[in-house]
mmCIF file of C-alpha atoms in Angstrom:
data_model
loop_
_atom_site.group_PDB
_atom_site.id
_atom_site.type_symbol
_atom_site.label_atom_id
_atom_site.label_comp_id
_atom_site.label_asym_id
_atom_site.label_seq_id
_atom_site.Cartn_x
_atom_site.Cartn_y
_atom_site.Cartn_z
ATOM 1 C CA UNK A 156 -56.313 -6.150 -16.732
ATOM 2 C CA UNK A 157 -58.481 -3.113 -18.191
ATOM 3 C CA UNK A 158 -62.088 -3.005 -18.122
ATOM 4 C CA UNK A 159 -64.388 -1.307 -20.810
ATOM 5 C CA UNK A 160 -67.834 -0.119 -21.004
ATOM 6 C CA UNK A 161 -68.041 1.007 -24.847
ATOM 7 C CA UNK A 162 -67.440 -2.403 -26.300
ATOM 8 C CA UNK A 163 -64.012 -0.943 -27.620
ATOM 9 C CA UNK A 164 -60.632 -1.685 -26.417
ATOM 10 C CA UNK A 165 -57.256 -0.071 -27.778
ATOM 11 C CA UNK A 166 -54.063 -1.869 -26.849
ATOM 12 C CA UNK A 167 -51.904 0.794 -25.490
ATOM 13 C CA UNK A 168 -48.523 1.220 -27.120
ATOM 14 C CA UNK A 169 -46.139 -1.720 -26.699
ATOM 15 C CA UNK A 170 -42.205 -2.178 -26.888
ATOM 16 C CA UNK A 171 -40.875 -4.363 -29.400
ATOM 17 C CA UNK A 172 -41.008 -7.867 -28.581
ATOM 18 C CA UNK A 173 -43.894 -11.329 -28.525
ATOM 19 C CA UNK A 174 -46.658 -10.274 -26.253
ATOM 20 C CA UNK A 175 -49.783 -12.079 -25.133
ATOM 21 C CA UNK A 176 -53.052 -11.099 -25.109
ATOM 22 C CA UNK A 177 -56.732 -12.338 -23.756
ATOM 23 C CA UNK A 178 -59.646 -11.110 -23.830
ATOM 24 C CA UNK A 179 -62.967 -11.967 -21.710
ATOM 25 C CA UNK A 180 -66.331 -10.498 -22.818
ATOM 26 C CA UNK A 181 -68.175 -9.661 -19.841
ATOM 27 C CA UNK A 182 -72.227 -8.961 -20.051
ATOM 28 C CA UNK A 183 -73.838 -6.355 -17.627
ATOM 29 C CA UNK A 184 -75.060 -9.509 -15.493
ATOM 30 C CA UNK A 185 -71.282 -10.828 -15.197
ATOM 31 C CA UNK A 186 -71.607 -13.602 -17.656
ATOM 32 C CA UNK A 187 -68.161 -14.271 -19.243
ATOM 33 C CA UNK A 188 -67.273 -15.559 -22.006
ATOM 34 C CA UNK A 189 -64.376 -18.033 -22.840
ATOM 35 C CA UNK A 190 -60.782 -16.543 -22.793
ATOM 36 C CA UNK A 191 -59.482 -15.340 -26.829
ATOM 37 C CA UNK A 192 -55.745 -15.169 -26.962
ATOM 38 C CA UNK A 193 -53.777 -13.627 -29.389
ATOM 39 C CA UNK A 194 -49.849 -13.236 -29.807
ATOM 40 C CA UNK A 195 -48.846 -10.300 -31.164
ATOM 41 C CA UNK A 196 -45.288 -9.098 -32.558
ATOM 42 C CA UNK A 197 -44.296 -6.311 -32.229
ATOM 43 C CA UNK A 198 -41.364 -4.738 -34.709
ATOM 44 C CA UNK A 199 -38.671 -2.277 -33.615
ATOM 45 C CA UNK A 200 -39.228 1.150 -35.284
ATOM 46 C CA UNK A 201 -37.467 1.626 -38.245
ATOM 47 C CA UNK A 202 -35.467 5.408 -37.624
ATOM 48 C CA UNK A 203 -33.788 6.634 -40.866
ATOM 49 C CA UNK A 204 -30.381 7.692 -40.416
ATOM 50 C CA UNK A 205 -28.863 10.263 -43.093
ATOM 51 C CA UNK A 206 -25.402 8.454 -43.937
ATOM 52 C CA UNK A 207 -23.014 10.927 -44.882
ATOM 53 C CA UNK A 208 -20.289 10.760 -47.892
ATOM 54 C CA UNK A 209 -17.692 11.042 -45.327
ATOM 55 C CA UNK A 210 -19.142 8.365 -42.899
ATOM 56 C CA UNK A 211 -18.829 6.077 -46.126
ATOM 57 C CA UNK A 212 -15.151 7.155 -46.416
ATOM 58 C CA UNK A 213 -14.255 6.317 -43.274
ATOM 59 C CA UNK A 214 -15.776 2.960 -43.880
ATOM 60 C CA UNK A 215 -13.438 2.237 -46.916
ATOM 61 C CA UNK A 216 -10.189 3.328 -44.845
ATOM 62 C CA UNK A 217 -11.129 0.573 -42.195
ATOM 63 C CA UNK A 218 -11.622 -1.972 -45.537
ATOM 64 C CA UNK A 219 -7.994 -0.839 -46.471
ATOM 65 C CA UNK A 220 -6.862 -0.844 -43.281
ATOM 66 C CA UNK A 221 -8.218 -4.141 -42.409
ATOM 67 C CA UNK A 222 -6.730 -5.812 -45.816
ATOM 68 C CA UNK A 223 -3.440 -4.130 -45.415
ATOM 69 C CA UNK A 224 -2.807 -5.569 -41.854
ATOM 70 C CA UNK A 225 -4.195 -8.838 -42.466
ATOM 71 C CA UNK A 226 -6.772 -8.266 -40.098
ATOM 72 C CA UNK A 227 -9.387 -11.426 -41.286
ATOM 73 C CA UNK A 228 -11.672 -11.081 -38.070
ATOM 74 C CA UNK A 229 -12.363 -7.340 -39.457
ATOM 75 C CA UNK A 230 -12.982 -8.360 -42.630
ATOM 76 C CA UNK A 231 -15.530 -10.772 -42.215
ATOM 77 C CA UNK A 232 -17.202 -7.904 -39.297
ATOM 78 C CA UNK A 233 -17.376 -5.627 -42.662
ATOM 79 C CA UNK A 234 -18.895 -8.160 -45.000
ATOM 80 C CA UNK A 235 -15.790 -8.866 -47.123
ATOM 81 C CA UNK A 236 -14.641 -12.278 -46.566
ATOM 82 C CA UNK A 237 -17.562 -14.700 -44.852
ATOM 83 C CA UNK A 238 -16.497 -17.092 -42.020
ATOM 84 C CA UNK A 239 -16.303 -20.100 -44.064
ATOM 85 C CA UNK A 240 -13.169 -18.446 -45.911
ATOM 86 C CA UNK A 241 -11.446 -17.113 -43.425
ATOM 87 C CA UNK A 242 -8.879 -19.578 -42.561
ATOM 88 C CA UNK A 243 -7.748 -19.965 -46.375
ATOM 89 C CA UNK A 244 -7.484 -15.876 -46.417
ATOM 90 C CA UNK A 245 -5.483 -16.141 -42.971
ATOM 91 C CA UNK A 246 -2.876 -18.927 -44.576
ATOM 92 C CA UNK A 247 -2.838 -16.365 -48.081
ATOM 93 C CA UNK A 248 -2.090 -13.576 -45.705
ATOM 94 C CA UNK A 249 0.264 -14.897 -43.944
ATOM 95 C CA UNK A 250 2.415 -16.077 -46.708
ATOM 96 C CA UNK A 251 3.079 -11.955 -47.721
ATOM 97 C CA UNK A 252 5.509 -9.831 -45.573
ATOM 98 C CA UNK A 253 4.321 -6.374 -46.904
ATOM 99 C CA UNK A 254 0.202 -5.956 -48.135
ATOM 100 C CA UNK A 255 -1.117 -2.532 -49.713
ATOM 101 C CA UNK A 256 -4.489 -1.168 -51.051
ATOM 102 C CA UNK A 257 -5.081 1.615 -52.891
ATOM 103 C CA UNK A 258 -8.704 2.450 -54.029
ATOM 104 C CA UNK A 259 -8.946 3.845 -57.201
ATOM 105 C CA UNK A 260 -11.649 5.758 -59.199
ATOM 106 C CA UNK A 261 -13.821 5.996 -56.199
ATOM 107 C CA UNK A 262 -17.608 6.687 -57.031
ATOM 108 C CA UNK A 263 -19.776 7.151 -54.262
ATOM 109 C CA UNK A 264 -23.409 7.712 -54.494
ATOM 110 C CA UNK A 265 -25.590 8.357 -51.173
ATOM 111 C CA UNK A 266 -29.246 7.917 -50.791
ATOM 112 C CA UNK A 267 -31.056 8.657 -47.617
ATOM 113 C CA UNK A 268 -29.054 5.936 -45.228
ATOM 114 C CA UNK A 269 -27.636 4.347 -48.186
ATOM 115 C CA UNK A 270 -24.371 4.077 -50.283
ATOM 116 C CA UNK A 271 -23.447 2.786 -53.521
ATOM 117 C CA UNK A 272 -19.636 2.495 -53.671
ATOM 118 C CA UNK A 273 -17.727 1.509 -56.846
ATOM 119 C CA UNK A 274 -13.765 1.094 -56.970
ATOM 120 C CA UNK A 275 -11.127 0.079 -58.805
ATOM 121 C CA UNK A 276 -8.917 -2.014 -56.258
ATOM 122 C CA UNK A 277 -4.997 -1.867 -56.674
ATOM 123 C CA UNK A 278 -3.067 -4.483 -54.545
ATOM 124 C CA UNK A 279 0.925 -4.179 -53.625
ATOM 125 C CA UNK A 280 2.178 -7.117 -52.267
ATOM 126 C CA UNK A 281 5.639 -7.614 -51.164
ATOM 127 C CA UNK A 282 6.557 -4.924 -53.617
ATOM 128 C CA UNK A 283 4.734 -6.053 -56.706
ATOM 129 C CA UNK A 284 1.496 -4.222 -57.944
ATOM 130 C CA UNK A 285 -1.316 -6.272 -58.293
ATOM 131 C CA UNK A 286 -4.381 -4.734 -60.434
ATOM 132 C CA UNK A 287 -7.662 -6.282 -58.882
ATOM 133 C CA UNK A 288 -9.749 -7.036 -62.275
ATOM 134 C CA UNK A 289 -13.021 -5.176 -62.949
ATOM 135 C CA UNK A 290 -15.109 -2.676 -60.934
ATOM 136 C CA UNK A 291 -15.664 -3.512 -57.118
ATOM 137 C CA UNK A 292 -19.402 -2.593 -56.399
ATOM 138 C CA UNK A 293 -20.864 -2.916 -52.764
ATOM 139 C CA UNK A 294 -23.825 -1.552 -51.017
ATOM 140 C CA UNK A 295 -23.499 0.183 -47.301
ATOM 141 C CA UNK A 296 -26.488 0.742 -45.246
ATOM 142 C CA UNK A 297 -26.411 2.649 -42.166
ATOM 143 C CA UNK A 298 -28.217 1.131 -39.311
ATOM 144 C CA UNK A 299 -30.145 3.009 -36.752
ATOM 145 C CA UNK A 300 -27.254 2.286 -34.399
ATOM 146 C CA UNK A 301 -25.177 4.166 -36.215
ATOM 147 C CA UNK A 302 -23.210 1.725 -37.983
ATOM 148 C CA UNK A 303 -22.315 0.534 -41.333
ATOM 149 C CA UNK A 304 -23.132 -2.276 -42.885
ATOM 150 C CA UNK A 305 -22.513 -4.192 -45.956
ATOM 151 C CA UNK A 306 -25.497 -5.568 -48.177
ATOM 152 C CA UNK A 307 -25.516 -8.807 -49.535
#
């Protein structure tokens, strides 16, 4: 409850979240008026995180990493395989005794907390070299925890 003389009220700063407020005029003679209530949202501040080349790096050996041991719950955490695929990847995978990447013609270009990553994706499997066709392209975005993301 705050009480003002000048007619002007500022809400004081607020954590993120749904809040509630209502407001009463009251006249110098104690007259009130009915109760206004508003809901206001309030948004997490956005803090921009400089993403680093090598942060992005580190990124794509956890992609490899996750591919070459077959680790499906990883991949869909980084945005390569969705949910709905996974068990179809997880029978693929398990058919192959030996699974390699290797990234190729790596381009990465970072803006602010932003990557764009482009790749050429080689595949080994049991022994036999599978070229992935065309250019892989994905988008990371670092979030203000600290982690990576991949855009969609």
């Amino acid at each position: 409850s705050r009480n003002t003389t000048t007619g002007q009220f500022r809400l004081p700063p607020l954590p993120a979240g749904t809040h509630k407020l209502t407001v009463v005029a009251v006249s110098p003679e104690g007259l009130k008026s009915a109760p206004r209530d508003w809901t206001i949202e309030v948004k997490p501040k956005e803090i921009k995180i400089a993403l680093a080349e090598s942060e992005v790096r580190d990124w794509l050996a956890l992609y490899r990493r996750a591919w070459e041991s077959k680790d499906v719950d990883l991949l869909i955490q980084l945005g390569e395989v969705t949910p709905e695929r996974a068990p179809q990847l997880r029978g693929a995978l398990a058919g192959y005794d030996d699974f390699r990447v290797e990234v190729k013609d790596l381009t990465i270009r970072v803006d602010a907390n932003s990557a764009r990553v482009t790749f050429r994706r080689e595949d080994t499997i049991d022994g036999k070299t599978l070229p992935q066709p065309g250019l892989k392209e994905l988008w990371l975005d670092k979030q203000a925890s600290g982690r990576l993301t991949r855009r969609r």
